[in-house]
Tab-separated table of C-alpha atoms in Angstrom:
chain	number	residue	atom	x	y	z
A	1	UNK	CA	5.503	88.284	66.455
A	2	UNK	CA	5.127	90.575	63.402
A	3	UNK	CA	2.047	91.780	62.016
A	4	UNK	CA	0.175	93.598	59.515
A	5	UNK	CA	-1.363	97.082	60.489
A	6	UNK	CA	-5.080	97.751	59.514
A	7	UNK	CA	-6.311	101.362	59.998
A	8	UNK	CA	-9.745	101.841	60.289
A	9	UNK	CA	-11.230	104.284	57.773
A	10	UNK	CA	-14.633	105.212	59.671
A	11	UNK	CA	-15.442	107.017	62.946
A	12	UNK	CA	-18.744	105.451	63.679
A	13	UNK	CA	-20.980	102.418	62.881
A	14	UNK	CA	-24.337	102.658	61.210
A	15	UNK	CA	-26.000	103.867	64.368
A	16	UNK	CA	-24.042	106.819	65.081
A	17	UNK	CA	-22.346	105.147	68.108
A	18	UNK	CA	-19.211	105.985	68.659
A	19	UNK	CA	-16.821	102.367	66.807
A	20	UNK	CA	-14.761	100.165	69.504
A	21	UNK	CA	-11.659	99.178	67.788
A	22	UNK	CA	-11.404	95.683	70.704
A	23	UNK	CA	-14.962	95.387	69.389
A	24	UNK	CA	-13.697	94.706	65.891
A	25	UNK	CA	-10.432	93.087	66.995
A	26	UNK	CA	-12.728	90.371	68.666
A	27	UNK	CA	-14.740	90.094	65.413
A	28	UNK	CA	-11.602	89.630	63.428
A	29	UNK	CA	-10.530	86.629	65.820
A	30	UNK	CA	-14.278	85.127	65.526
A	31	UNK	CA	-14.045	85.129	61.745
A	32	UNK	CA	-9.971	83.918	61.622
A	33	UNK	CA	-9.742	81.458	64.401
A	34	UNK	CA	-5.753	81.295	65.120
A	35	UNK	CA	-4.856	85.039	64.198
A	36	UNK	CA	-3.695	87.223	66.423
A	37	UNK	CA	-5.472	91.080	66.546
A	38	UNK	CA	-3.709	94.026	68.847
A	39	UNK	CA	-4.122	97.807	69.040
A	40	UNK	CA	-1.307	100.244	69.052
A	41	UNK	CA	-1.615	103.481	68.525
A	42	UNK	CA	-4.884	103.388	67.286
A	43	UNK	CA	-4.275	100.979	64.526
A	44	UNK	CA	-5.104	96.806	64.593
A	45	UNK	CA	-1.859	95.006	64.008
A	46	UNK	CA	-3.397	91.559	62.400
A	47	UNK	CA	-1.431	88.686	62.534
A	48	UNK	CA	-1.381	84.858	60.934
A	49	UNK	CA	-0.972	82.115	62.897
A	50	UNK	CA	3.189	81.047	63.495
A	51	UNK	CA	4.814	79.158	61.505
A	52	UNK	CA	6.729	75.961	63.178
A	53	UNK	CA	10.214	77.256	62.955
A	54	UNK	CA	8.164	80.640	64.759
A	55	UNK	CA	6.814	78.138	67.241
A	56	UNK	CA	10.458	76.183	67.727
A	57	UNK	CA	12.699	79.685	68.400
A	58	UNK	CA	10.002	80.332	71.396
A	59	UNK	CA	10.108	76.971	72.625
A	60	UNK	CA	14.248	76.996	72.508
A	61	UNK	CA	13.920	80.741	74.307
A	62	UNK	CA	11.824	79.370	77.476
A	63	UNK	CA	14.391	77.116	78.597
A	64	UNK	CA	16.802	79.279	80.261
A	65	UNK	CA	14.576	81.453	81.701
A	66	UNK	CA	13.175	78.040	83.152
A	67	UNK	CA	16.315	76.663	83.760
A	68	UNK	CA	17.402	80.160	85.979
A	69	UNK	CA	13.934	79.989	88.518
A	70	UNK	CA	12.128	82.533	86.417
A	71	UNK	CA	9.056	80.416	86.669
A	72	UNK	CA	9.100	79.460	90.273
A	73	UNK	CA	8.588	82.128	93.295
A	74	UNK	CA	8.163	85.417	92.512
A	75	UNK	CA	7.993	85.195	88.926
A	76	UNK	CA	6.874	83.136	86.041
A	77	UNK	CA	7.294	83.072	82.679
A	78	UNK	CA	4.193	82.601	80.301
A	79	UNK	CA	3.419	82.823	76.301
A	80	UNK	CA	0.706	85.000	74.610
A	81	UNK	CA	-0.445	87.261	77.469
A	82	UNK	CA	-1.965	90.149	76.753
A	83	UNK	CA	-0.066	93.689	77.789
A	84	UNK	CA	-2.593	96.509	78.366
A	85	UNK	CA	-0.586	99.695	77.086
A	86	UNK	CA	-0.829	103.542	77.458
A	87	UNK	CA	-0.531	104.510	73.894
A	88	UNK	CA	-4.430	104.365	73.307
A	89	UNK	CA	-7.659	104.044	75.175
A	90	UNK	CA	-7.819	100.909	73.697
A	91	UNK	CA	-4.446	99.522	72.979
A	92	UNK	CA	-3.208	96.299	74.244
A	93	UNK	CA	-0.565	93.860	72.750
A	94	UNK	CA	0.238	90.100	72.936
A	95	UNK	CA	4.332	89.909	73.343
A	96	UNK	CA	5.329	85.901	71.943
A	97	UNK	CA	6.992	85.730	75.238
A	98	UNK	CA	7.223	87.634	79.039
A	99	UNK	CA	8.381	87.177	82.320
A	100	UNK	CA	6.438	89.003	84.815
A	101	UNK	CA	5.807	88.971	88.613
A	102	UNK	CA	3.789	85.900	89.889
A	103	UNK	CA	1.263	88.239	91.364
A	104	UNK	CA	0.291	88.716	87.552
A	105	UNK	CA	-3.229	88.086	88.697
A	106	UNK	CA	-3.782	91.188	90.893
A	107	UNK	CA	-3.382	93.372	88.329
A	108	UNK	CA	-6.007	92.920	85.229
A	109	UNK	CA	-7.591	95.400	83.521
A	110	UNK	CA	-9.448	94.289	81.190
A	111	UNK	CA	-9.802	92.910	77.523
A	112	UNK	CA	-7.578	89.727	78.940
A	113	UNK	CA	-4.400	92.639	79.560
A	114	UNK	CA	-2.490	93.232	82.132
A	115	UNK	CA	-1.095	96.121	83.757
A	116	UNK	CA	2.606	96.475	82.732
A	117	UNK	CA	3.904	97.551	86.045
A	118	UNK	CA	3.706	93.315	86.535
A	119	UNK	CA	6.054	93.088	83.264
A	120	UNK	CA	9.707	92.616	83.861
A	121	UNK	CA	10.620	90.917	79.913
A	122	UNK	CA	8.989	90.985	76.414
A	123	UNK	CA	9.921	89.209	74.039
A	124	UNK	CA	8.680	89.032	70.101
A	125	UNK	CA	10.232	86.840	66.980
A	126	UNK	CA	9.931	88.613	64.478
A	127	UNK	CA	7.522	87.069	61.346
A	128	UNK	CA	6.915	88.839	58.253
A	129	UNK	CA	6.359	92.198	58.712
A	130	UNK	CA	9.637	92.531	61.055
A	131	UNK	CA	8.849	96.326	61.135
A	132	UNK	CA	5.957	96.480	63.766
A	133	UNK	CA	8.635	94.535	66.135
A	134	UNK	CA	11.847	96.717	65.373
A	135	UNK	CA	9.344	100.284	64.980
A	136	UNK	CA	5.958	100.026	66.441
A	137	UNK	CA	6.247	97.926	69.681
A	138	UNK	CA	9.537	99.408	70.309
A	139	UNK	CA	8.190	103.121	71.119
A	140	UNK	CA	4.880	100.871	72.663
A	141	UNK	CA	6.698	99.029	75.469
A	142	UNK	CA	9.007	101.527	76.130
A	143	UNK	CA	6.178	103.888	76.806
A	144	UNK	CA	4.677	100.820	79.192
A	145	UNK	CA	8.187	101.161	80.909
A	146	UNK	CA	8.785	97.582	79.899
A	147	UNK	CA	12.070	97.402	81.488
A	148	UNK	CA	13.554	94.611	78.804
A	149	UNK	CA	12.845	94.336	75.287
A	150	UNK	CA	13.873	90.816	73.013
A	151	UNK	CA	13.613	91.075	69.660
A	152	UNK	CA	14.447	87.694	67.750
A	153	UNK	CA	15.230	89.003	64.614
A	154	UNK	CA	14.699	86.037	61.658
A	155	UNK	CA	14.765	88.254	58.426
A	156	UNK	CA	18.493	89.541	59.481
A	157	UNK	CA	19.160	87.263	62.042
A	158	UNK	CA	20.284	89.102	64.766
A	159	UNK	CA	19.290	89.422	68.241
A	160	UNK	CA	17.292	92.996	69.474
A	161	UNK	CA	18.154	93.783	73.422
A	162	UNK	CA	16.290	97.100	74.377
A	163	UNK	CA	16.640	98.364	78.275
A	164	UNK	CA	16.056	101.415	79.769
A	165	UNK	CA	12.766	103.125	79.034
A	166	UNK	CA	12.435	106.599	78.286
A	167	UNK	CA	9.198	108.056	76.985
A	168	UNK	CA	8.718	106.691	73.291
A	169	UNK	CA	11.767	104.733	73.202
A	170	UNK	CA	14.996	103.026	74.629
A	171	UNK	CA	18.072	104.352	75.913
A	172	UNK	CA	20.116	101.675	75.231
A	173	UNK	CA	19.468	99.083	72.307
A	174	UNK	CA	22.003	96.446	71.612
A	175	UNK	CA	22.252	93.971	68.339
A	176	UNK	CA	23.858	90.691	68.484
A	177	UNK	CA	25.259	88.501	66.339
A	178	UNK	CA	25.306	84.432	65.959
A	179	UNK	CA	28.644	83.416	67.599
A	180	UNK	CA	27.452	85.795	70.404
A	181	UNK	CA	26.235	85.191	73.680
A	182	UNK	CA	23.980	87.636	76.178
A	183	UNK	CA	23.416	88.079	79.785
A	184	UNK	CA	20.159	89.949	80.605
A	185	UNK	CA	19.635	92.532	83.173
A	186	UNK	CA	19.745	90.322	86.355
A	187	UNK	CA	16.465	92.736	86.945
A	188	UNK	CA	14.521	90.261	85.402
A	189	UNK	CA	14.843	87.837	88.700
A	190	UNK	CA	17.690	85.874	87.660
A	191	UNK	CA	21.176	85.517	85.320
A	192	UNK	CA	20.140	84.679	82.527
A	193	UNK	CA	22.467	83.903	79.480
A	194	UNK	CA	21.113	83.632	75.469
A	195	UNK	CA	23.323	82.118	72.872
A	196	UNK	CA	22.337	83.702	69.899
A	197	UNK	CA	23.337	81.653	67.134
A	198	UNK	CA	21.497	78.578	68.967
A	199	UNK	CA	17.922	80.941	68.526
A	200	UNK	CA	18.709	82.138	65.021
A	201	UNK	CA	19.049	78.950	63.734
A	202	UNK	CA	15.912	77.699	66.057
A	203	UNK	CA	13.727	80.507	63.816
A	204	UNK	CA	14.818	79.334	60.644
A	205	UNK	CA	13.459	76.528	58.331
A	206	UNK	CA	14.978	73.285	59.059
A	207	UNK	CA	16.302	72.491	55.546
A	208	UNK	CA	15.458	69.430	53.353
């Protein structure tokens, strides 16, 4: 999911004490019930509440990973979980979509994040600001050592696959197509095949 980056302008509150960026992040979500706050790089990345044809590409991108035994046994495959990341003291993100190791559990650390060594897939549709997807959160997960990075591209309609980490970003990023299909990195815990026109056209407004 895409998002709009707010940089703070001030190092301290009132009282001299040093500001918590997940302290504002949580006020943001008190005040806009539904939005979506993360911290990368030092920056909040705000985001609206999805849209339904947001909602519909996710819903159409858990079945195969279903359908292949990615959420039985050793892993599962969840929506909205919170990634804790090294780019920041602070920084954590909230992928649209992972797969990561059932034992997901053993390995909080705090803020509702999770240690990214339990992280075998992310995956984002992109919403309006497509950038922090295709820019930001690329050089993020890599960092993480996300092993697989999905980027469901609506505003060009294409298909982002990002593998092998190294340092701020990945060695090898592939763009697909509708008319394409992919086969993820059986790393993942299964074969897993996409057909991208099928997800494109799941991300875009049905029309009247």
């Amino acid at each position: 999911m895409s998002a709009a980056s707010v940089e703070q302008p001030f190092d301290t509150f009132d009282d001299d004490r040093p500001f918590s960026l997940t302290a504002i992040a949580d006020e943001i979500m008190e005040r806009h019930p539904g939005c979506r706050v993360e911290i990368i790089g030092g920056h909040l990345l705000v985001t609206p509440s999805p849209d339904a044809p947001h909602a519909r590409a996710l819903t159409k991108l858990m079945r195969p990973f279903i359908a292949a035994g990615l959420d039985d046994g050793e892993t599962e495959v969840l929506q909205n979980v919170g990634l804790w990341l090294p780019t920041g003291a602070e920084d954590y993100a909230i992928p649209d979509l992972v797969v990561v190791d059932a034992d997901i559990d053993d390995h909080f650390v705090e803020n509702n994040a999770y240690d990214p060594v339990c992280f075998r897939l992310v995956l984002e549709v992109t919403s309006s600001n497509w950038k922090d997807d295709l820019k930001t959160k690329v050089g993020a997960y890599a960092e993480a050592k996300v092993p697989v990075y999905l980027v469901v591209d609506r505003k060009h309609q294409r298909l982002h696959v990002l593998t092998e980490p190294d340092g701020s970003e990945y060695a090898n990023h592939r763009v697909h197509a509708p008319g394409e299909t992919v086969t993820l990195p059986e790393t993942i815990g299964a074969e897993v095949t996409l057909d991208v026109e099928h997800i494109i056209k799941a991300g875009q407004k049905k029309a009247d």
